Coordinates of C-alpha atoms and ligand atoms in Angstrom, one line a residue:
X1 CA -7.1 -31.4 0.3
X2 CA -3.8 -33.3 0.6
X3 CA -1.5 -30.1 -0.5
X4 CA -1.4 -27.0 1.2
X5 CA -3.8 -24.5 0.1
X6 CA -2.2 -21.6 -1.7
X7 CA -3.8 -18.5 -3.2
X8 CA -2.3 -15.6 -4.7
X9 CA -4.1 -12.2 -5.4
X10 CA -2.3 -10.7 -8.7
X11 CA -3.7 -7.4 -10.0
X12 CA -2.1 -5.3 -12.2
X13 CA -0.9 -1.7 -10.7
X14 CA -2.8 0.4 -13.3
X15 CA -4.7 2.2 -11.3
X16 CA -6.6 2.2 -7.7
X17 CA -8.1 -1.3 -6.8
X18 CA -11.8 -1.4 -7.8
X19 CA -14.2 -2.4 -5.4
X20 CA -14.7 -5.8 -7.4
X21 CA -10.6 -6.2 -7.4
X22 CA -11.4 -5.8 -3.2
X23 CA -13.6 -9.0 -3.0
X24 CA -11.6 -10.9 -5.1
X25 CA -9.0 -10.1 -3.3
X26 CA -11.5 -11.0 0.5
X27 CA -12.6 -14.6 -1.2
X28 CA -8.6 -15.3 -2.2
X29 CA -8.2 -14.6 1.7
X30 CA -11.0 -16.3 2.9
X31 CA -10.3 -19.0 1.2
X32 CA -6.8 -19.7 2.3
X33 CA -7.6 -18.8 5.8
X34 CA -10.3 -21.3 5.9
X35 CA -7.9 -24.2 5.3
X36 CA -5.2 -23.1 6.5
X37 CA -3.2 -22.2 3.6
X38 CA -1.4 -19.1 2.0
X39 CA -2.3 -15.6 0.9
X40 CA 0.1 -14.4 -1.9
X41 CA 0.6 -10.8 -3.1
X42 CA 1.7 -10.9 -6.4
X43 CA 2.2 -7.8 -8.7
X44 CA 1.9 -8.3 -12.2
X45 CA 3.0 -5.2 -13.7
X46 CA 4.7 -6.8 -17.0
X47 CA 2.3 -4.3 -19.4
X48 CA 5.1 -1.2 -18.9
X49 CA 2.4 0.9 -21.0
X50 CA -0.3 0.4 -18.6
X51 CA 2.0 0.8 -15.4
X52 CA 0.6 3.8 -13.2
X53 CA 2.9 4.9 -10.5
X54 CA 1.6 4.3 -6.8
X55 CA -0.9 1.9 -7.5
X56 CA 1.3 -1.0 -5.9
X57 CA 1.4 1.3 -2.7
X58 CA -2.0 1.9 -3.0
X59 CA -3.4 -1.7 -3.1
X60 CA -1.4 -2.9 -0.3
X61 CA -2.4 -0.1 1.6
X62 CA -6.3 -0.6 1.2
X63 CA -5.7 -4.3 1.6
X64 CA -3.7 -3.8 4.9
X65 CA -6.7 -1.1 5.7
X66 CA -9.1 -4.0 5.4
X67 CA -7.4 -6.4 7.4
X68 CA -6.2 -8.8 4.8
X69 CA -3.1 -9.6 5.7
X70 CA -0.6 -11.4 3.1
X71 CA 1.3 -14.6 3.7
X72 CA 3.8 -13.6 1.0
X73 CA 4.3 -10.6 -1.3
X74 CA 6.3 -8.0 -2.5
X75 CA 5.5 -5.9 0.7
X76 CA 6.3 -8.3 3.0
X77 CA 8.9 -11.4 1.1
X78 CA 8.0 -15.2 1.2
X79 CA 9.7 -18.2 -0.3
X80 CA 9.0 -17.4 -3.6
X81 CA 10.5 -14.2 -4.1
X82 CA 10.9 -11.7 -6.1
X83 CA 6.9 -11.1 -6.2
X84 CA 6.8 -8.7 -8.7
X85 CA 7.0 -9.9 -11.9
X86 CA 9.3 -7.4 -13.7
X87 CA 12.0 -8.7 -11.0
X88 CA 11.2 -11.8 -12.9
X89 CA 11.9 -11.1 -16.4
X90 CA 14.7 -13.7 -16.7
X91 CA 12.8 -16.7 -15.7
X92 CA 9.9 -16.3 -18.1
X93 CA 13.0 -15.9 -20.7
X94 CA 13.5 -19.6 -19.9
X95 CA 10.3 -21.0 -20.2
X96 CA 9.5 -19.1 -23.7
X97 CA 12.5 -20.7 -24.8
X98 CA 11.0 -23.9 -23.1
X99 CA 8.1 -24.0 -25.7
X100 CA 9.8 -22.7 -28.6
X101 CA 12.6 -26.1 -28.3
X102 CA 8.6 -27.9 -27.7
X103 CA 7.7 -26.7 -31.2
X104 CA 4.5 -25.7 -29.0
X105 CA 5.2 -21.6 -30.1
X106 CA 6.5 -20.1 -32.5
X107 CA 9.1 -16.7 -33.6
X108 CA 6.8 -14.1 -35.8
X109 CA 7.8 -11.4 -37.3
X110 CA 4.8 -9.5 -38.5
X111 CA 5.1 -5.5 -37.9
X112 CA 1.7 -4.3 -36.4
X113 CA 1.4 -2.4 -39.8
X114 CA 1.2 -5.7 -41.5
X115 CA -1.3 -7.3 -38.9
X116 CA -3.1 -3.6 -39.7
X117 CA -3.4 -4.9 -43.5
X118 CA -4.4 -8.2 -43.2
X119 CA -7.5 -7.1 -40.4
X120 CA -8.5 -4.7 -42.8
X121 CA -8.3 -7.3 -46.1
X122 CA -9.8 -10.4 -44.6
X123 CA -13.1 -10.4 -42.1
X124 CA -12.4 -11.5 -39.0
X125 CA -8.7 -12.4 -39.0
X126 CA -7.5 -14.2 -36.6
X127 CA -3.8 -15.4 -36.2
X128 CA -4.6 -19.1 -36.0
X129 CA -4.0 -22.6 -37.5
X130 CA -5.9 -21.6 -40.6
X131 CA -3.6 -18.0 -40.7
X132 CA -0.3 -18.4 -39.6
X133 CA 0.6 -20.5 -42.6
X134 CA 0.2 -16.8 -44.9
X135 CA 2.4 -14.8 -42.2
X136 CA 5.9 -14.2 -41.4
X137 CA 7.1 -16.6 -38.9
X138 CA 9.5 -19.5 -38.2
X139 CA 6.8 -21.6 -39.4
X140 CA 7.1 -20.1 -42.7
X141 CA 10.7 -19.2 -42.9
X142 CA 13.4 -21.2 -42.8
X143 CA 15.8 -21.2 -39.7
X144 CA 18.5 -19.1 -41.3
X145 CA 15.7 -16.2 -42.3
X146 CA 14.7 -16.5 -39.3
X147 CA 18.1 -15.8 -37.4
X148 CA 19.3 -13.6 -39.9
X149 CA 16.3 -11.3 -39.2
X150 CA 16.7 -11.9 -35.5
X151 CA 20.4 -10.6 -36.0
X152 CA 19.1 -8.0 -38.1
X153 CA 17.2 -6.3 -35.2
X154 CA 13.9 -6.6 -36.2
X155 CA 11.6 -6.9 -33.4
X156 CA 9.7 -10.1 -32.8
X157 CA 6.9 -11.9 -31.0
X158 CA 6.5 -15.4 -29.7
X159 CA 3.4 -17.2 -30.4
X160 CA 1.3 -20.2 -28.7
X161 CA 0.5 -22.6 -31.4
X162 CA -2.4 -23.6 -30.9
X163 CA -3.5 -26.8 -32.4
X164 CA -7.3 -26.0 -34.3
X165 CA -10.7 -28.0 -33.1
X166 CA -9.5 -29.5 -30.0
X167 CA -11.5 -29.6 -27.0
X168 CA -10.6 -27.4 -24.1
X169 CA -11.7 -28.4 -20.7
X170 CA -12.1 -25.8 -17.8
X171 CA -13.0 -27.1 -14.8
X172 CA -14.5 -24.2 -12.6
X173 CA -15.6 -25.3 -8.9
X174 CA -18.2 -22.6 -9.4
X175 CA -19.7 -23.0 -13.0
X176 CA -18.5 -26.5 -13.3
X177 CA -17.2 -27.9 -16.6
X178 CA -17.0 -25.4 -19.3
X179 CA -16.2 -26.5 -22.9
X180 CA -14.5 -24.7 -25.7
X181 CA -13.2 -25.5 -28.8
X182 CA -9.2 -24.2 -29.1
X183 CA -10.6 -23.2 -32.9
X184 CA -12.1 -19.9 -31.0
X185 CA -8.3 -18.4 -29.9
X186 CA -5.5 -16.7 -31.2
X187 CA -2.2 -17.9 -31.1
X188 CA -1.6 -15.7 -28.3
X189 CA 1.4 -13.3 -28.0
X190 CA 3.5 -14.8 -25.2
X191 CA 6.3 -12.7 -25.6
X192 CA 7.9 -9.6 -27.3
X193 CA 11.3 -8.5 -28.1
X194 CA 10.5 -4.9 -28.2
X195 CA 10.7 -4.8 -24.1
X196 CA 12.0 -8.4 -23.2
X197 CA 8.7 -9.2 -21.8
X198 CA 6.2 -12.1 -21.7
X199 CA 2.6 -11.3 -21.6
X200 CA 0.1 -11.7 -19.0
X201 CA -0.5 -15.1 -19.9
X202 CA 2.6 -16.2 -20.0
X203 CA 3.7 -14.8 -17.1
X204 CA 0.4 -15.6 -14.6
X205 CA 1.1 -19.1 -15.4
X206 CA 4.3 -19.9 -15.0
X207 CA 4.2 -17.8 -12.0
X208 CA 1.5 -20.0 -10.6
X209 CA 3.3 -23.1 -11.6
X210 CA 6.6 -21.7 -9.6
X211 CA 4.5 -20.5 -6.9
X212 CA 2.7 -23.8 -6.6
X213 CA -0.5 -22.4 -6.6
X214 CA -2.9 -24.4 -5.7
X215 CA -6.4 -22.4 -6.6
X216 CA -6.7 -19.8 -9.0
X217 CA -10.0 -17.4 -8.2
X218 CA -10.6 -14.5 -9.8
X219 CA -13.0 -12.3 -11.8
X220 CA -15.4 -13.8 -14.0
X221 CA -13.6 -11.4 -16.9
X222 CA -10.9 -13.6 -17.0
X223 CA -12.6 -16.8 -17.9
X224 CA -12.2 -16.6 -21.2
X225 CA -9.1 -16.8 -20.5
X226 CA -8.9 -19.9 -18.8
X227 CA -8.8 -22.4 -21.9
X228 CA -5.7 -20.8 -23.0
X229 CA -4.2 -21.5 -19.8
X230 CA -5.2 -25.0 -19.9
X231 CA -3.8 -25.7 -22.5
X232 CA -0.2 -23.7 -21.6
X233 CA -0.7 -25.8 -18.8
X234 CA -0.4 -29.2 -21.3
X235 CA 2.2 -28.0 -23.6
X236 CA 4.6 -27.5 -20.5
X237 CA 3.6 -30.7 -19.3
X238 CA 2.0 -29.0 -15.8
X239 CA -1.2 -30.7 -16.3
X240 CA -0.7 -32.4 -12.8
X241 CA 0.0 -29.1 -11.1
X242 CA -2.7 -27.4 -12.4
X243 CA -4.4 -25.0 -10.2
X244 CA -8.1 -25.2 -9.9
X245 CA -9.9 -22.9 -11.2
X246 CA -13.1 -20.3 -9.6
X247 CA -14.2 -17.5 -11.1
X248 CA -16.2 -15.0 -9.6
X249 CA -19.4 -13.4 -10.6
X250 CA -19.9 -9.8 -11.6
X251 CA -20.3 -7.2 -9.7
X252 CA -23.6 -5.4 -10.9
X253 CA -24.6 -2.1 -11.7
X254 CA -27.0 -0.9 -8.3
X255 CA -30.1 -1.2 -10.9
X256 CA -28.8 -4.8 -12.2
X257 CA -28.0 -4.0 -15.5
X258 CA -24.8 -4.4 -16.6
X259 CA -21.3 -4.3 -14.9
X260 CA -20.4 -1.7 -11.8
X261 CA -18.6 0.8 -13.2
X262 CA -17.0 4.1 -11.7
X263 CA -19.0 6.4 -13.3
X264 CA -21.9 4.6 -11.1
X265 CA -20.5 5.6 -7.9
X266 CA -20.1 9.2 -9.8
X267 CA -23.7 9.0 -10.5
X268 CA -25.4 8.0 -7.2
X269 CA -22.7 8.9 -5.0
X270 CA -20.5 5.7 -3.7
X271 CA -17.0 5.4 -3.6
X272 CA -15.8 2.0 -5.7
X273 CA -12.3 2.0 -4.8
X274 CA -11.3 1.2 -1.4
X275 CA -9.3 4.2 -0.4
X276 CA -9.6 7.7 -1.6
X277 CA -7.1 8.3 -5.4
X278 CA -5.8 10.9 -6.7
X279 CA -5.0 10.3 -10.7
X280 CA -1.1 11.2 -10.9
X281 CA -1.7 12.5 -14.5
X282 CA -4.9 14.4 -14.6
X283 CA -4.6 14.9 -10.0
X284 CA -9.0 13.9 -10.2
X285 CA -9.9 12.7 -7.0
X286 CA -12.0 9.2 -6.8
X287 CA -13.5 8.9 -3.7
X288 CA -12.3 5.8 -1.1
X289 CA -14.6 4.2 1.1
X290 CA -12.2 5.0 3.7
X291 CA -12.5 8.1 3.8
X292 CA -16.4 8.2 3.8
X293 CA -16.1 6.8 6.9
X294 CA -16.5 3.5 6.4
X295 CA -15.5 1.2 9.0
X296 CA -13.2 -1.5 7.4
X297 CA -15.3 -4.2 8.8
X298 CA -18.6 -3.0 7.5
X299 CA -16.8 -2.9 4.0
X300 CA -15.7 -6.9 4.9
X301 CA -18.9 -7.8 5.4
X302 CA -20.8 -6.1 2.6
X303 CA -18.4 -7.2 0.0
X304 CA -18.8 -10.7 1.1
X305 CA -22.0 -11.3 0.5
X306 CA -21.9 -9.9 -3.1
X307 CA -21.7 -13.4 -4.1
X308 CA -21.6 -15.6 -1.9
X309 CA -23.6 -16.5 1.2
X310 CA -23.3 -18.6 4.3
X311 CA -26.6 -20.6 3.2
X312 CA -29.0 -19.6 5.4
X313 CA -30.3 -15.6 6.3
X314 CA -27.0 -14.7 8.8
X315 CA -25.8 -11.7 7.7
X316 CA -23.1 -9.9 10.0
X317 CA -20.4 -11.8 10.1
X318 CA -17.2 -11.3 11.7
X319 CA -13.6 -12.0 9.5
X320 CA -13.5 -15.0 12.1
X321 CA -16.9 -16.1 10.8
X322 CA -16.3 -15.7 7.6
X323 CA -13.7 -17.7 7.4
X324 CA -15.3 -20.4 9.1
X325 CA -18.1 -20.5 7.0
X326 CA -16.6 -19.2 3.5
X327 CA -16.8 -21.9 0.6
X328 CA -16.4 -21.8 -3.2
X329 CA -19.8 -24.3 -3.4
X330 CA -21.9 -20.9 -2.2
X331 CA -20.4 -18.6 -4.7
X332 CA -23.0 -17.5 -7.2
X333 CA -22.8 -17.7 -11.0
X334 CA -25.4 -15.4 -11.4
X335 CA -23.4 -11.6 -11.2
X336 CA -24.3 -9.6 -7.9
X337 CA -26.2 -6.5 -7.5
X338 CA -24.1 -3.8 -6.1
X339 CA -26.3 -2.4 -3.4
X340 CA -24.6 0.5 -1.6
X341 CA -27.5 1.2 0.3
X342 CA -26.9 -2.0 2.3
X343 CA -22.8 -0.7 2.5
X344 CA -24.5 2.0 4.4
X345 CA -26.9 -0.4 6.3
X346 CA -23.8 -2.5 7.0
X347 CA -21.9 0.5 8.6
X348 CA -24.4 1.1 10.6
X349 CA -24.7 -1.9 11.6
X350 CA -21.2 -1.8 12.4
X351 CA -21.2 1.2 14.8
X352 CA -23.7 0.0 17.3
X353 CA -21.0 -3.1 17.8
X354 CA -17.7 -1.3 18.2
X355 CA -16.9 -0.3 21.9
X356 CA -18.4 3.4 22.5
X357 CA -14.8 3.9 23.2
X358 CA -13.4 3.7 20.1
X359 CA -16.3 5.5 18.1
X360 CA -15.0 8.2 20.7
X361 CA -11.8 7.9 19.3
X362 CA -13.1 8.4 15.6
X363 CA -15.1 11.2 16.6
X364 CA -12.9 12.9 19.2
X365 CA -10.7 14.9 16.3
X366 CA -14.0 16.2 14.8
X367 CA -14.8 17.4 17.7
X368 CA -11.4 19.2 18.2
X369 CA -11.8 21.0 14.7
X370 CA -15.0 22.3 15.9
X371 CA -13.2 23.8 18.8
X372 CA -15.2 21.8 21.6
X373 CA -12.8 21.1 24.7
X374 CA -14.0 18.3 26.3
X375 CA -12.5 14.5 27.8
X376 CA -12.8 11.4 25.8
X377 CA -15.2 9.4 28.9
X378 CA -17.5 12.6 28.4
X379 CA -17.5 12.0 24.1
X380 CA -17.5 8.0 25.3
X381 CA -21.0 8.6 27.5
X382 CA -22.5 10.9 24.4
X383 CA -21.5 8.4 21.5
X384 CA -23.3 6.1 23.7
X385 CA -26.4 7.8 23.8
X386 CA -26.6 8.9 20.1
X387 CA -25.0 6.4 18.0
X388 CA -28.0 4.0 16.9
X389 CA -29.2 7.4 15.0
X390 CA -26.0 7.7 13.2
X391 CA -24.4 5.4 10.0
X392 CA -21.4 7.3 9.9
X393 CA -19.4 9.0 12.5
X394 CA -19.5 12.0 10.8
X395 CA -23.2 12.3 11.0
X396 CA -22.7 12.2 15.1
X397 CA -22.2 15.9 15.6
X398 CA -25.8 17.0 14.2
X399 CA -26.9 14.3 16.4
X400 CA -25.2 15.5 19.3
X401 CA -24.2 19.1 19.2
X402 CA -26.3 20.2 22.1
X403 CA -24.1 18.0 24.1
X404 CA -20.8 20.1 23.9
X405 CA -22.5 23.6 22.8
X406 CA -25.5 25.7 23.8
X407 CA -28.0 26.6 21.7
X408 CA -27.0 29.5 19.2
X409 CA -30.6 29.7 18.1
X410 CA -34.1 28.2 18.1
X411 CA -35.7 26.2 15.3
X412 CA -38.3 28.8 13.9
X413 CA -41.1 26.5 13.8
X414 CA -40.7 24.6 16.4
X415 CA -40.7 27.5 18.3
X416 CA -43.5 28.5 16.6
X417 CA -45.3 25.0 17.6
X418 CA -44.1 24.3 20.6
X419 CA -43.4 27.1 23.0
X420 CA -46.4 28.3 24.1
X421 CA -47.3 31.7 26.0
X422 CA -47.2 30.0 29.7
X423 CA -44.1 28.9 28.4
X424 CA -41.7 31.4 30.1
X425 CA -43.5 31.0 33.5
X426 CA -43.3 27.2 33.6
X427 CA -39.6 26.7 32.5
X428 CA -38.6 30.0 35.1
X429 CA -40.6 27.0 37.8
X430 CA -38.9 24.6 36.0
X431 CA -35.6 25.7 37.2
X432 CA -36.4 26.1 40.7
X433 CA -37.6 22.7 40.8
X434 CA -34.1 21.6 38.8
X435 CA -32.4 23.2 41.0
X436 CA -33.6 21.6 43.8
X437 CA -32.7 18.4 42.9
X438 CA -29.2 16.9 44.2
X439 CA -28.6 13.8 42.7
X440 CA -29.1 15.0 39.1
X441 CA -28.7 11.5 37.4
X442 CA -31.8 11.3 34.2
X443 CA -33.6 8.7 36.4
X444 CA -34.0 10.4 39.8
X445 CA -34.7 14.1 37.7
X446 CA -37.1 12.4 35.8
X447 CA -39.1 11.0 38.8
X448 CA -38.9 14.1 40.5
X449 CA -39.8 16.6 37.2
X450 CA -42.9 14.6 36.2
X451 CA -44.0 14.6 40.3
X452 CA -44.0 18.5 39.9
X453 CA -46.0 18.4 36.1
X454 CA -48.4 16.6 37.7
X455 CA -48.9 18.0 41.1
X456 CA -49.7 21.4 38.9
X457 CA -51.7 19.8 36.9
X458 CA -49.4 20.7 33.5
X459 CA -49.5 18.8 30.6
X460 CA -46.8 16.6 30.0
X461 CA -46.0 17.0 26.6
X462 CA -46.1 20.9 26.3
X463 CA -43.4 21.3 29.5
X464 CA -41.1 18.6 28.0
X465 CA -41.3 19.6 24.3
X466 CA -40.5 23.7 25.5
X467 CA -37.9 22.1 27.7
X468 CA -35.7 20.4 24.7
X469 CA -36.5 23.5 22.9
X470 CA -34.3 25.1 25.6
X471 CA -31.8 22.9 25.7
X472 CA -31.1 21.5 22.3
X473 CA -32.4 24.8 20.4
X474 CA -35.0 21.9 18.0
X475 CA -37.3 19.4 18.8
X476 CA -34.6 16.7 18.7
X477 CA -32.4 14.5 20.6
X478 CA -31.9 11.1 23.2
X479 CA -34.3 11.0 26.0
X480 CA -34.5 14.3 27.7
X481 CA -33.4 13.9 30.7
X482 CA -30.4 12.1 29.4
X483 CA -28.9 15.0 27.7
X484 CA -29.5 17.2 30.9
X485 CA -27.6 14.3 33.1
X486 CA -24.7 14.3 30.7
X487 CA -24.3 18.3 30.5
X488 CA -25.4 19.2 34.0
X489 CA -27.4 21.3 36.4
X490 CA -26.0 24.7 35.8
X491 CA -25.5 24.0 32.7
X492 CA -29.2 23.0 32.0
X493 CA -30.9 25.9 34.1
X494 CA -28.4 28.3 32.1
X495 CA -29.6 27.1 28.9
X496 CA -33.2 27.7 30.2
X497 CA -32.7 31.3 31.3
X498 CA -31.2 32.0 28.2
X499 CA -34.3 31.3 26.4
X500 CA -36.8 32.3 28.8
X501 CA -35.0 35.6 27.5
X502 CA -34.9 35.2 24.0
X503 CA -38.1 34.0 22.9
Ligands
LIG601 N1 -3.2 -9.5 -13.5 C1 -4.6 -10.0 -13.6 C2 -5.5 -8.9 -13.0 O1 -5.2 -7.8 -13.1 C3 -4.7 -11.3 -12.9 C4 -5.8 -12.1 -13.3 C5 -5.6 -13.5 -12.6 O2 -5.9 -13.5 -11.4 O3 -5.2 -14.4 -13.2 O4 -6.6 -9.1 -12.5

């Protein structure tokens, strides 16, 4: 590629960022990373009815959250400021007027209760070549009815005229060619009087043009859209400059029919948008994955492969990697199962390769709120120990209570199972031989433990199951004589006495 790469991400604040709006967003960055090029933020927020407060915030927040970092954007400036497109509203004025001098659009003045009359009256109208020759418009009015209404104050809309059975072209570098014939579209609205704003079509191309876009990928729901902006493209004369186009697959319902949808993640219990949202209007909270304590990288990862893959079975990959290996070739046309079980698999994943040090740090104010006092090495040594049985921080503490409290109480049954009636007399020998023993590390008690058990003939399972029983208060837990290194000698024969006494 001769031209420098540049990508924009454009989503439209009306709402949180769905998890689909996420990996489009990752591929955009991946993309331009991967040869070198730019990573645009651009907000197109030119649909005032659909405009939701905070969702601007929101998406550059998950985004920053996730590590995608913008080139350019409204957050952070770039050579093509202003990024939001209602700073823009005067340019797009220009280039309506543009195609209107072209004779490539048109001035109509239909009210929507007349478009509401003609639907109902003919089957499947459609404001086209074969149409727009019946309808109130500067084709059909002459250019003093048309300024006199203009000057009137009746609202107005611009058109695309869009010449009938012509073949549209759309090159995709993931479906390949696609054909259409222009007799399947509207004369699209391009622009409306009523706020002094182009549409979305309008203005995504002709801020993609002035951007000097280079690639356009996005959601496979916008493809239909694409011949229309091919042929916008040609009547401005752009053909040249023409991004190319990739659209992405579907993101899949878990079971595979059908697209994801929030009421999924309602259903069987997965977050689709990236952080957590609270609806302005009706305040009902959608949970993030953020705060489910996802790790942003586990998300990275996950959402990558929904759709593409690196070719062969690798599948942690690091942002680094996947930038390396990320192409547009490997994207799938066939839509992508959305299997959250493997987010989960992913975060797991994810845990056992961050530092111990900073799953300490995740897990340190949980342990605060549960009121346990300890240091960060001593959380750092546990996390250690108990975080390959764990796929979210949050599930650490059940796997690691017994580290910073004593047992409260005593599992029922495994009491029940487990300790036995010489149980009392071999843990009170137990602690004499414990306490005995200097250099308490897990290696040199185990050694020295299991010399005693066998020099009295015990059996081995019976002391050791009685013993966690003691100390952990269930029949769970690291290697036993782990958890006694970490908490201690006195703390260890304590926890025996106490339940020599209570059971
Ligand atoms: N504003 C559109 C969206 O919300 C952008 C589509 C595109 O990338 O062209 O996704």
């Amino acid at each position: 590629m001769s031209q420098k790469v540049r990508v924009r991400f454009a989503p439209s604040p009306t709402g949180p960022l769905h998890i689909g709006g996420v990996r489009t967003a990752l591929y955009n960055y991946l993309f331009a990373k991967k040869h070198g090029g730019d990573f645009v933020l651009r907000i197109e927020d030119t649909d005032s009815q659909r405009f939701v407060p905070g969702a601007e915030e929101y998406i550059i927040e998950a985004l920053t959250w996730l590590g995608l970092k913008f080139d350019e954007g409204t957050h952070v400036g770039g050579a093509y400021a202003p990024y939001r497109q209602s700073d823009r509203k005067e340019i797009y004025r220009k280039y309506v007027d543009v195609l209107l001098d072209k004779g490539a659009a048109y001035i109509a003045f239909d009210t929507p209760e007349e478009l509401e009359s003609k639907r109902a009256a003919v089957a499947n109208f459609q404001y086209d070549a074969s149409t727009r020759g019946g309808m109130r418009n500067s084709l059909t009015l002459n250019g003093d009815e048309v300024q006199a209404l203009i000057d009137a104050g009746n609202q107005y809309v611009v058109r695309f005229k869009i010449e009938a059975n012509q073949e549209v072209l759309v090159n995709d570098l993931i479906r390949g060619e696609v054909k259409y014939n222009s007799s399947v579209l509207d004369d699209k609205v391009l622009f409306k009087s009523a706020d002094n704003l182009p549409t979305y079509h309008l203005a995504n191309i002709v801020d993609d043009h002035l951007m000097e876009i280079t690639h356009v990928i996005r959601g496979e729901e916008w493809l239909p859209s694409a011949p229309l902006h091919v042929l916008l493209y040609k009547a401005f004369g752009w053909e040249a400059t023409m991004p190319q186009f990739a659209h992405l697959p579907l993101l899949l319902k878990p079971e595979g029919n059908g697209k994801l949808s929030k009421r999924d993640g309602d259903r069987l219990g997965f977050p689709v948008f990236p952080l957590e949202w609270k609806d302005p209007k009706t305040g009902e909270i959608s949970s993030g994955y953020r705060e489910s304590g996802y790790l942003p990288e586990a998300v990275i990862n996950f959402l990558a492969l929904l759709g593409w893959n690196p070719g062969n079975d690798q599948e942690i990959m690091s942002m680094g990697e996947l930038v390396q290996l990320f192409s547009l070739e490997k994207c799938s046309k066939s839509g992508a199962k959305f299997d959250y079980e493997k987010g989960k698999w992913f975060n797991h994943q994810y845990i056992q390769l961050r530092p111990n040090a900073e799953i300490a740090n995740i897990y340190y104010p949980i342990l605060e709120e549960k009121g346990v006092d300890v240091t960060l090495d001593y959380v750092e040594t546990v996390v250690g120990l108990v975080k390959e049985r764990v796929s979210f921080v949050k599930e650490l503490w059940d796997q690691s209570f017994f580290f910073f409290v004593a047992p409260v109480s005593y599992d029922e049954k495994v009491v029940k199972k487990r300790w036995k009636e010489d149980s009392p007399a071999q843990m009170a020998e137990l602690i004499d031989v414990l306490k005995n023993i200097d250099d308490f590390s897990a290696h040199n008690q185990e050694e020295i433990v299991k010399a005693w058990i066998e020099s009295k003939g015990y059996h081995l399972g019976n002391i050791m199951n009685a013993f966690r029983l003691a100390v952990v208060g269930e029949s769970k837990g690291p290697h036993m004589f782990d958890i006694t290194a970490v908490i201690g000698k006195d703390e260890t024969i304590a926890r025996l006495q106490k339940a020599i006494q209570d059971l």
